[in-house]
Coordinates of N, CA and C in Angstrom, one line a residue:
Chain A
A293 N 0.9 -1.1 0.0 CA 0.0 0.0 0.0 C 0.9 1.2 0.0
Q294 N 0.3 2.3 -0.6 CA 1.2 3.6 -0.7 C 0.9 4.3 0.5
T295 N 2.0 5.0 0.9 CA 1.9 5.9 2.0 C 2.4 7.3 1.7
V296 N 1.9 8.4 2.3 CA 2.3 9.7 2.1 C 2.6 10.4 3.4
T297 N 3.8 11.0 3.5 CA 4.3 11.5 4.8 C 4.6 13.0 4.6
Q298 N 4.0 13.8 5.5 CA 4.4 15.2 5.6 C 4.9 15.5 7.0
S299 N 6.3 15.7 7.0 CA 7.0 15.8 8.2 C 6.8 17.1 9.0
Q300 N 6.2 18.1 8.4 CA 6.2 19.4 9.0 C 4.7 19.6 9.4
P301 N 4.3 19.5 10.6 CA 2.9 19.7 11.1 C 2.6 21.3 10.9
E302 N 3.6 22.1 11.0 CA 3.3 23.6 11.0 C 4.4 24.3 10.4
M303 N 4.1 25.4 9.5 CA 5.1 26.1 9.0 C 4.5 27.6 9.0
S304 N 5.6 28.5 9.1 CA 5.2 29.9 9.0 C 6.2 30.6 8.1
V305 N 5.7 31.7 7.5 CA 6.5 32.4 6.6 C 5.9 33.9 6.6
Q306 N 7.0 34.7 6.4 CA 6.7 36.2 6.2 C 6.0 36.5 5.0
E307 N 5.0 37.3 5.0 CA 4.3 37.7 3.7 C 5.3 38.3 2.8
A308 N 5.2 37.8 1.5 CA 6.0 38.2 0.2 C 7.3 37.2 0.1
E309 N 7.5 36.4 1.2 CA 8.7 35.5 1.1 C 8.3 34.3 0.5
T310 N 9.3 33.3 0.5 CA 9.1 32.0 -0.2 C 9.1 30.9 0.9
V311 N 8.3 30.0 0.8 CA 8.3 28.8 1.7 C 8.2 27.4 0.9
T312 N 8.8 26.5 1.5 CA 8.7 25.1 0.8 C 8.1 24.1 1.8
L313 N 7.1 23.5 1.3 CA 6.5 22.4 2.1 C 7.0 21.0 1.6
S314 N 7.3 20.1 2.6 CA 7.8 18.8 2.2 C 6.8 17.7 2.1
C315 N 7.1 16.8 1.3 CA 6.2 15.6 1.2 C 7.1 14.5 0.5
T316 N 7.0 13.3 1.3 CA 7.6 12.2 0.8 C 6.5 11.1 0.7
Y317 N 6.8 10.0 -0.1 CA 5.8 9.0 -0.4 C 6.6 7.6 -0.6
D318 N 5.8 6.6 -0.4 CA 6.3 5.3 -0.6 C 5.5 4.5 -1.5
T319 N 6.0 4.0 -2.6 CA 5.2 3.2 -3.5 C 6.1 2.3 -4.2
S320 N 5.5 1.2 -4.7 CA 6.4 0.2 -5.6 C 6.0 0.4 -7.0
E321 N 5.1 1.4 -7.3 CA 4.7 1.6 -8.6 C 5.6 2.6 -9.3
S322 N 5.6 2.5 -10.6 CA 6.5 3.4 -11.5 C 5.7 4.6 -12.1
D323 N 4.3 4.4 -12.1 CA 3.6 5.4 -12.7 C 2.5 5.9 -11.9
Y324 N 2.3 7.1 -11.5 CA 1.4 7.6 -10.7 C 1.2 9.1 -10.8
Y325 N 0.3 9.6 -9.9 CA 0.1 11.2 -10.0 C 0.2 11.6 -8.5
L326 N 0.8 12.8 -8.4 CA 0.9 13.5 -7.1 C 0.2 14.9 -7.2
F327 N -0.4 15.2 -6.0 CA -1.1 16.4 -5.9 C -0.8 17.2 -4.6
W328 N -1.1 18.5 -4.7 CA -1.1 19.2 -3.5 C -2.6 19.9 -3.4
Y329 N -3.2 19.7 -2.3 CA -4.4 20.3 -2.1 C -4.3 21.3 -0.9
K330 N -5.1 22.4 -1.0 CA -5.1 23.5 0.0 C -6.5 23.4 0.7
Q331 N -6.5 23.5 2.0 CA -7.7 23.5 2.8 C -7.7 24.7 3.7
P332 N -8.4 25.9 3.3 CA -8.4 27.0 4.2 C -9.4 26.8 5.3
P333 N -9.5 27.8 6.2 CA -10.5 27.7 7.3 C -11.9 27.4 6.8
S334 N -12.2 27.7 5.7 CA -13.6 27.4 5.1 C -13.8 25.9 5.0
R335 N -12.7 25.1 5.1 CA -12.8 23.6 5.1 C -12.9 23.1 3.5
Q336 N -13.1 24.0 2.6 CA -13.2 23.6 1.2 C -11.8 23.0 0.7
M337 N -11.8 21.9 0.1 CA -10.5 21.4 -0.5 C -10.3 21.9 -1.9
I338 N -9.2 22.4 -2.0 CA -8.9 23.0 -3.4 C -7.6 22.5 -3.9
L339 N -7.6 22.0 -5.2 CA -6.5 21.6 -5.9 C -5.6 22.7 -6.2
V340 N -4.3 22.6 -5.7 CA -3.3 23.6 -6.0 C -2.5 23.3 -7.2
I341 N -2.0 22.0 -7.4 CA -1.1 21.6 -8.4 C -1.1 20.1 -8.5
R342 N -0.7 19.6 -9.7 CA -0.7 18.1 -9.9 C 0.7 17.9 -10.7
Q343 N 1.2 16.7 -10.5 CA 2.4 16.2 -11.2 C 2.2 14.9 -11.6
E344 N 2.4 14.6 -12.9 CA 2.5 13.3 -13.5 C 3.8 12.6 -13.3
A345 N 4.0 11.4 -12.7 CA 5.2 10.8 -12.4 C 6.2 10.6 -13.6
Y346 N 5.5 10.4 -14.8 CA 6.3 10.1 -16.0 C 7.0 11.4 -16.6
K347 N 6.5 12.5 -16.1 CA 7.1 13.8 -16.6 C 8.2 14.2 -15.7
Q348 N 9.3 14.5 -16.3 CA 10.4 15.0 -15.6 C 10.4 16.5 -15.2
Q349 N 9.6 17.2 -16.1 CA 9.6 18.6 -15.8 C 8.6 18.9 -14.6
N350 N 9.1 19.8 -13.7 CA 8.4 20.1 -12.6 C 7.1 21.0 -12.9
A351 N 6.0 20.7 -12.3 CA 4.7 21.4 -12.6 C 4.8 22.8 -11.9
T352 N 4.2 23.9 -12.5 CA 4.2 25.2 -12.1 C 2.8 25.7 -12.3
E353 N 2.3 26.5 -11.2 CA 0.9 27.1 -11.4 C 1.2 28.4 -10.7
N354 N 1.4 29.5 -11.6 CA 1.7 30.8 -11.1 C 2.7 30.9 -10.0
R355 N 2.3 31.3 -8.7 CA 3.2 31.3 -7.6 C 3.5 30.0 -7.1
F356 N 2.9 28.9 -7.4 CA 3.1 27.6 -6.9 C 4.0 26.8 -7.8
S357 N 4.9 26.1 -7.3 CA 5.7 25.1 -8.1 C 6.1 23.9 -7.2
V358 N 6.4 22.8 -7.9 CA 6.9 21.7 -7.1 C 8.4 21.3 -7.5
N359 N 9.0 20.6 -6.6 CA 10.3 20.0 -6.8 C 10.0 18.4 -6.7
F360 N 9.9 17.8 -7.8 CA 9.6 16.4 -7.9 C 10.9 15.6 -8.1
Q361 N 11.2 14.8 -7.1 CA 12.3 13.9 -7.2 C 12.0 12.5 -7.1
K362 N 11.8 11.9 -8.3 CA 11.2 10.5 -8.3 C 12.1 9.5 -7.7
A363 N 13.3 9.6 -7.7 CA 14.2 8.5 -7.2 C 14.1 8.6 -5.7
A364 N 14.1 9.8 -5.3 CA 14.1 10.0 -3.7 C 12.6 9.9 -3.2
K365 N 11.6 9.9 -4.1 CA 10.2 9.8 -3.7 C 9.9 11.0 -2.9
S366 N 10.2 12.2 -3.4 CA 10.0 13.5 -2.8 C 9.2 14.4 -3.7
F367 N 8.4 15.1 -3.0 CA 7.4 16.0 -3.9 C 7.1 17.2 -3.0
S368 N 8.0 18.2 -3.1 CA 7.8 19.4 -2.2 C 7.1 20.5 -3.0
L369 N 6.4 21.3 -2.3 CA 5.6 22.5 -2.8 C 6.3 23.8 -2.5
K370 N 6.6 24.6 -3.4 CA 7.2 25.9 -3.2 C 6.1 27.0 -3.5
I371 N 5.9 27.9 -2.5 CA 5.1 29.0 -2.7 C 5.9 30.3 -2.6
S372 N 5.9 31.0 -3.7 CA 6.6 32.2 -3.8 C 5.7 33.3 -3.6
D373 N 6.3 34.5 -3.1 CA 5.6 35.8 -2.8 C 4.3 35.5 -2.1
S374 N 4.5 34.8 -0.8 CA 3.5 34.4 0.0 C 2.5 35.5 0.3
Q375 N 1.2 35.1 0.2 CA 0.1 36.1 0.5 C -0.8 35.7 1.6
L376 N -1.4 36.6 2.2 CA -2.2 36.2 3.4 C -3.3 35.1 3.1
G377 N -3.8 35.2 1.9 CA -4.8 34.2 1.4 C -4.2 32.8 1.3
D378 N -2.8 32.6 1.3 CA -2.2 31.3 1.3 C -2.3 30.5 2.6
A379 N -2.7 31.2 3.7 CA -2.8 30.6 5.0 C -3.8 29.4 4.9
A380 N -3.4 28.3 5.3 CA -4.3 27.0 5.1 C -3.6 25.8 5.5
M381 N -4.3 24.7 5.5 CA -3.6 23.4 5.7 C -3.4 22.9 4.2
Y382 N -2.1 22.4 4.1 CA -1.8 21.9 2.6 C -1.6 20.4 2.8
F383 N -2.3 19.7 1.9 CA -2.2 18.2 1.9 C -1.5 17.8 0.6
C384 N -0.6 16.8 0.7 CA 0.0 16.2 -0.3 C -0.8 14.8 -0.5
A385 N -1.0 14.4 -1.8 CA -1.8 13.2 -2.1 C -1.3 12.5 -3.3
Y386 N -1.5 11.2 -3.2 CA -1.0 10.2 -4.3 C -2.1 9.6 -4.8
K387 N -2.0 9.3 -6.2 CA -3.0 8.6 -7.0 C -2.3 7.4 -7.7
S388 N -2.6 6.3 -7.7 CA -2.1 5.2 -8.6 C -2.6 5.5 -10.0
N389 N -1.8 4.9 -10.9 CA -2.1 4.9 -12.3 C -2.5 3.5 -12.7
F390 N -2.9 2.7 -11.7 CA -3.1 1.3 -12.1 C -4.6 0.8 -11.6
G391 N -5.6 1.8 -11.9 CA -6.9 1.4 -11.7 C -7.6 1.9 -10.5
N392 N -6.9 2.1 -9.5 CA -7.7 2.5 -8.2 C -7.6 4.1 -8.3
E393 N -8.8 4.7 -8.3 CA -8.9 6.1 -8.4 C -8.8 7.0 -7.1
K394 N -8.7 6.3 -6.1 CA -8.7 7.0 -4.7 C -7.4 7.8 -4.5
L395 N -7.5 8.9 -3.8 CA -6.4 9.7 -3.3 C -6.0 9.3 -1.9
T396 N -4.7 9.0 -1.7 CA -4.1 8.8 -0.4 C -3.4 10.0 0.0
F397 N -3.9 10.6 1.2 CA -3.5 11.9 1.6 C -2.3 11.8 2.7
G398 N -1.5 12.8 2.8 CA -0.6 13.0 3.9 C -1.4 13.6 5.1
T399 N -0.6 13.8 6.2 CA -1.4 14.3 7.4 C -1.5 15.8 7.4
G400 N -0.9 16.5 6.4 CA -1.1 18.0 6.3 C -0.1 18.8 7.0
T401 N 0.1 20.0 6.4 CA 1.0 21.1 7.1 C 0.2 22.2 7.2
R402 N 0.1 22.8 8.4 CA -0.6 24.1 8.6 C 0.3 25.3 8.3
L403 N 0.0 26.1 7.3 CA 0.9 27.2 6.9 C 0.2 28.6 7.4
T404 N 1.1 29.3 8.2 CA 0.8 30.5 8.7 C 1.5 31.6 7.9
I405 N 0.8 32.6 7.6 CA 1.5 33.7 6.9 C 1.6 35.0 7.9
I406 N 2.8 35.4 8.1 CA 3.0 36.5 9.1 C 3.0 37.8 8.3
P407 N 2.1 38.7 8.7 CA 2.0 40.0 7.9 C 3.3 40.9 8.2
Chain B
D287 N -21.9 26.7 -12.7 CA -21.7 25.3 -12.1 C -21.8 25.4 -10.6
A288 N -22.6 24.6 -10.1 CA -23.0 24.7 -8.6 C -21.9 23.9 -7.8
G289 N -21.1 23.1 -8.4 CA -20.1 22.4 -7.7 C -20.8 21.2 -7.0
V290 N -20.0 20.4 -6.1 CA -20.5 19.4 -5.4 C -21.3 19.8 -4.2
I291 N -22.5 19.3 -4.2 CA -23.4 19.9 -3.0 C -23.5 18.7 -2.0
Q292 N -23.4 19.0 -0.7 CA -23.5 18.2 0.4 C -24.6 18.8 1.4
S293 N -25.3 17.9 1.9 CA -26.2 18.3 3.0 C -26.4 17.2 4.0
P294 N -26.6 17.5 5.3 CA -26.5 18.9 5.8 C -25.1 19.3 5.9
R295 N -24.9 20.6 6.3 CA -23.5 21.1 6.4 C -23.0 20.8 7.9
H296 N -23.9 20.7 8.8 CA -23.6 20.3 10.2 C -24.7 19.4 10.7
E297 N -24.2 18.4 11.4 CA -25.3 17.4 12.0 C -24.9 17.1 13.5
V298 N -25.8 17.3 14.3 CA -25.5 16.8 15.7 C -26.6 15.8 16.1
T299 N -26.1 14.7 16.5 CA -27.0 13.7 16.9 C -26.6 12.9 18.1
E300 N -27.5 12.2 18.6 CA -27.2 11.5 19.9 C -26.7 10.0 19.4
M301 N -25.9 9.4 20.3 CA -25.3 8.0 20.0 C -26.5 7.1 19.8
G302 N -26.4 6.2 18.8 CA -27.5 5.2 18.6 C -28.4 5.7 17.5
Q303 N -28.4 7.0 17.2 CA -29.2 7.5 16.2 C -28.7 7.1 14.7
E304 N -29.7 7.1 13.8 CA -29.3 6.9 12.3 C -29.0 8.3 11.8
V305 N -27.9 8.3 11.0 CA -27.4 9.6 10.3 C -27.4 9.3 8.8
T306 N -27.9 10.2 8.1 CA -27.8 10.1 6.6 C -27.2 11.3 6.1
L307 N -26.0 11.2 5.3 CA -25.4 12.3 4.7 C -25.7 12.2 3.1
R308 N -25.8 13.4 2.6 CA -26.2 13.3 1.1 C -25.3 14.1 0.3
C309 N -25.2 13.7 -1.0 CA -24.2 14.3 -1.8 C -24.8 14.4 -3.3
K310 N -24.7 15.4 -3.9 CA -25.0 15.7 -5.3 C -23.8 16.0 -6.1
P311 N -23.3 15.1 -7.0 CA -22.0 15.4 -7.7 C -22.3 16.5 -8.7
I312 N -21.1 16.9 -9.3 CA -21.2 17.8 -10.4 C -21.8 17.1 -11.7
S313 N -22.7 17.8 -12.2 CA -23.4 17.2 -13.4 C -22.4 16.7 -14.5
G314 N -22.5 15.5 -14.9 CA -21.6 15.0 -15.9 C -20.4 14.2 -15.3
H315 N -20.2 14.3 -14.1 CA -19.2 13.5 -13.4 C -19.6 12.0 -13.2
N316 N -18.8 11.2 -13.4 CA -19.2 9.7 -13.2 C -18.4 8.9 -12.1
S317 N -17.6 9.7 -11.5 CA -17.0 9.0 -10.3 C -17.3 9.8 -9.0
L318 N -17.6 9.1 -7.9 CA -18.0 9.8 -6.7 C -17.2 9.1 -5.6
F319 N -16.7 9.9 -4.6 CA -15.9 9.6 -3.5 C -16.4 10.0 -2.2
W320 N -16.4 9.2 -1.1 CA -16.7 9.6 0.2 C -15.4 9.5 1.0
Y321 N -15.0 10.7 1.6 CA -13.8 10.7 2.4 C -14.3 11.2 3.8
R322 N -13.4 10.8 4.9 CA -13.7 11.2 6.2 C -12.4 11.9 6.8
Q323 N -12.6 13.0 7.5 CA -11.4 13.7 7.9 C -11.5 13.8 9.5
T324 N -10.6 13.3 10.2 CA -10.5 13.4 11.6 C -9.0 13.8 12.0
M325 N -8.9 14.3 13.2 CA -7.7 14.7 13.7 C -6.8 13.6 13.8
M326 N -7.2 12.4 14.3 CA -6.4 11.3 14.5 C -6.0 10.6 13.3
R327 N -6.9 10.4 12.3 CA -6.6 9.6 11.1 C -6.4 10.5 9.8
G328 N -6.7 11.8 9.9 CA -6.5 12.6 8.7 C -7.6 12.4 7.7
L329 N -7.3 12.5 6.5 CA -8.3 12.3 5.4 C -8.1 10.9 4.8
E330 N -9.2 10.2 4.9 CA -9.1 8.9 4.4 C -10.4 8.5 3.6
L331 N -10.1 7.7 2.5 CA -11.3 7.3 1.6 C -12.1 6.2 2.3
L332 N -13.3 6.4 2.2 CA -14.3 5.4 2.8 C -14.8 4.5 1.6
I333 N -15.2 5.1 0.5 CA -15.8 4.3 -0.6 C -15.8 5.2 -1.8
Y334 N -15.7 4.5 -3.0 CA -15.9 5.4 -4.3 C -16.6 4.6 -5.3
F335 N -17.5 5.3 -6.0 CA -18.3 4.7 -7.1 C -17.9 5.1 -8.4
N336 N -18.0 4.3 -9.5 CA -17.8 4.7 -10.8 C -19.0 4.2 -11.6
N337 N -19.6 5.3 -12.3 CA -20.9 5.0 -12.9 C -21.9 4.2 -12.1
N338 N -21.9 4.7 -10.9 CA -23.1 4.3 -9.9 C -22.7 3.0 -9.2
V339 N -21.6 2.3 -9.6 CA -21.1 1.1 -9.0 C -20.1 1.2 -8.0
P340 N -20.2 0.6 -6.8 CA -19.1 0.8 -5.8 C -17.9 0.0 -6.3
I341 N -16.7 0.7 -6.2 CA -15.6 0.1 -6.8 C -14.6 -0.4 -5.6
D342 N -14.5 0.5 -4.6 CA -13.6 0.2 -3.5 C -14.2 0.7 -2.3
D343 N -14.6 -0.2 -1.4 CA -15.3 0.1 -0.2 C -14.4 -0.3 0.9
S344 N -13.1 -0.6 0.8 CA -12.3 -1.1 1.8 C -12.0 -0.2 2.9
G345 N -12.3 1.1 2.7 CA -12.2 2.0 3.8 C -13.5 2.2 4.7
M346 N -14.5 1.6 4.4 CA -15.7 1.6 5.2 C -15.4 0.9 6.5
P347 N -15.5 1.7 7.6 CA -15.0 1.1 8.9 C -15.6 -0.1 9.4
E348 N -16.9 -0.2 9.2 CA -17.6 -1.4 9.7 C -19.0 -1.5 9.2
D349 N -19.7 -2.5 9.6 CA -21.0 -2.6 9.1 C -22.1 -1.5 9.4
R350 N -21.8 -0.7 10.3 CA -22.6 0.4 10.7 C -22.7 1.5 9.6
F351 N -21.7 1.4 8.7 CA -21.6 2.4 7.6 C -22.0 1.7 6.2
S352 N -22.9 2.4 5.5 CA -23.3 2.1 4.3 C -23.5 3.1 3.2
A353 N -23.2 3.0 2.0 CA -23.3 4.0 1.0 C -24.0 3.5 -0.2
K354 N -24.8 4.4 -0.8 CA -25.5 4.0 -2.0 C -25.4 5.2 -3.0
M355 N -25.6 4.7 -4.3 CA -25.6 5.7 -5.4 C -26.7 5.2 -6.3
P356 N -27.9 5.6 -6.1 CA -29.1 5.1 -6.9 C -29.1 5.6 -8.3
N357 N -28.5 6.8 -8.5 CA -28.5 7.4 -9.8 C -27.1 8.3 -9.9
A358 N -27.0 8.9 -11.1 CA -25.7 9.5 -11.3 C -25.7 10.9 -10.6
S359 N -26.8 11.3 -10.0 CA -26.8 12.7 -9.4 C -27.1 12.7 -8.0
F360 N -27.0 11.5 -7.3 CA -27.2 11.4 -5.9 C -26.5 10.3 -5.2
S361 N -26.0 10.5 -4.1 CA -25.4 9.6 -3.3 C -25.7 9.7 -1.8
T362 N -25.8 8.6 -1.0 CA -26.0 8.8 0.5 C -24.9 8.0 1.2
L363 N -24.6 8.5 2.4 CA -23.7 7.8 3.3 C -24.5 7.7 4.5
K364 N -24.8 6.4 5.1 CA -25.6 6.2 6.2 C -24.8 5.6 7.3
I365 N -25.0 6.1 8.5 CA -24.4 5.4 9.7 C -25.5 5.1 10.7
Q366 N -25.6 3.8 10.9 CA -26.6 3.2 11.8 C -26.2 2.0 12.6
P367 N -26.1 2.1 13.9 CA -26.3 3.3 14.8 C -25.0 4.1 14.9
S368 N -25.1 5.4 15.0 CA -24.0 6.2 15.2 C -23.3 6.2 16.6
E369 N -22.0 6.4 16.6 CA -21.3 6.3 17.8 C -20.4 7.6 17.9
P370 N -20.0 8.0 19.1 CA -19.2 9.3 19.3 C -18.0 9.3 18.4
R371 N -17.3 8.1 18.1 CA -16.1 7.9 17.6 C -16.4 8.3 16.0
D372 N -17.5 8.3 15.5 CA -17.9 8.6 14.1 C -17.8 10.2 13.9
S373 N -17.7 10.9 15.0 CA -17.6 12.4 14.8 C -16.5 12.8 14.0
A374 N -16.7 13.5 12.9 CA -15.7 13.8 11.9 C -16.3 14.9 10.9
V375 N -15.5 15.2 10.0 CA -16.0 15.8 8.7 C -16.1 14.9 7.6
Y376 N -17.2 14.8 6.9 CA -17.3 13.9 5.9 C -17.4 14.7 4.5
F377 N -16.5 14.3 3.6 CA -16.5 15.0 2.4 C -16.9 14.1 1.2
C378 N -17.6 14.7 0.3 CA -17.9 14.0 -0.9 C -17.2 14.7 -2.1
A379 N -16.7 14.0 -3.0 CA -16.0 14.5 -4.1 C -16.4 13.8 -5.4
S380 N -16.2 14.5 -6.5 CA -16.7 13.9 -7.8 C -15.5 14.1 -8.8
S381 N -15.6 13.3 -9.8 CA -14.6 13.6 -11.0 C -15.1 12.9 -12.2
V382 N -14.4 13.2 -13.4 CA -14.8 12.6 -14.6 C -13.8 11.5 -14.8
F383 N -14.3 10.2 -14.9 CA -13.4 9.2 -15.1 C -13.6 8.7 -16.6
R384 N -12.5 8.8 -17.3 CA -12.6 8.3 -18.7 C -11.8 7.0 -19.0
L385 N -10.5 6.9 -18.6 CA -9.7 5.9 -18.7 C -8.8 5.6 -17.4
A386 N -8.6 4.3 -17.1 CA -7.8 4.0 -15.9 C -6.4 4.8 -16.1
G387 N -6.0 5.4 -15.1 CA -4.8 6.2 -15.1 C -4.9 7.7 -15.6
D388 N -6.1 8.0 -15.8 CA -6.3 9.5 -16.4 C -6.0 10.3 -15.3
A389 N -5.3 11.5 -15.7 CA -5.0 12.5 -14.8 C -6.3 13.4 -14.6
Y390 N -6.8 13.6 -13.6 CA -8.1 14.3 -13.4 C -8.0 14.9 -12.0
E391 N -9.0 15.9 -11.9 CA -9.1 16.5 -10.6 C -10.4 16.0 -9.9
Q392 N -10.3 15.7 -8.6 CA -11.3 15.5 -7.8 C -11.9 16.8 -7.2
Y393 N -13.2 17.1 -7.5 CA -13.8 18.3 -6.9 C -14.5 18.0 -5.6
F394 N -14.2 18.7 -4.6 CA -14.7 18.3 -3.3 C -15.8 19.2 -2.9
G395 N -16.8 18.7 -2.2 CA -17.8 19.4 -1.7 C -17.4 20.1 -0.4
P396 N -18.3 20.9 0.2 CA -17.8 21.7 1.5 C -17.8 20.8 2.8
G397 N -18.2 19.6 2.6 CA -18.2 18.8 3.8 C -19.4 18.9 4.7
T398 N -19.6 17.7 5.5 CA -20.6 17.7 6.6 C -19.9 17.5 7.8
R399 N -20.0 18.4 8.8 CA -19.4 18.1 10.1 C -20.4 17.3 10.9
L400 N -20.0 16.3 11.3 CA -21.0 15.4 12.1 C -20.4 15.3 13.6
T401 N -21.3 15.6 14.5 CA -21.0 15.4 15.9 C -22.0 14.4 16.6
V402 N -21.4 13.3 17.1 CA -22.3 12.3 17.8 C -22.0 12.6 19.3
T403 N -23.0 12.8 20.0 CA -22.8 13.0 21.5 C -23.3 11.7 22.3

């Protein structure tokens, strides 16, 4: 079974600075997808960014980018120019490419933005 | 687009009572997922459906939990009888499933916060 580990329960960053959230995963599969979801205080789960394991290029979405290291099974999220609206819980998630559509989530990192 | 709709948003009930949570997926989506979020266990999949058929129910904790999807636009998650340890936020999510391994997004509803006293 796949597992996802987020070793930073809490992080904080000064507004306009850059922060990196860590995620590692364990799998025996060679093809899969990785996601970062954001959960603000409203509780709504929002997809931030996705990465296909077969792609070497790191995904980027505006101020959000990932550092995907397949051999190390590492998938970190970098948030540039942090804004107050980025304050939320961030969850890393794994999806197999072999039939099961479920997402396996990490335990989350609570990100605080310091004005 | 109304998004995934869940009802009720909050539910408070007494131990032993039956609880029914409801979900309306996004129109045109053919996969539906029920997740549970607790402080102790985080976010975990309970069950998911593809074209109204249950595909993986290995996360359903015990026989007290049951889920149905009678049609493409409605699903229920029932707990009978409820217990205090069932207190959690229950999320419904939907997506479009075309091919195994497709890269897709699961759209989440706002969740139902269940409190069992």
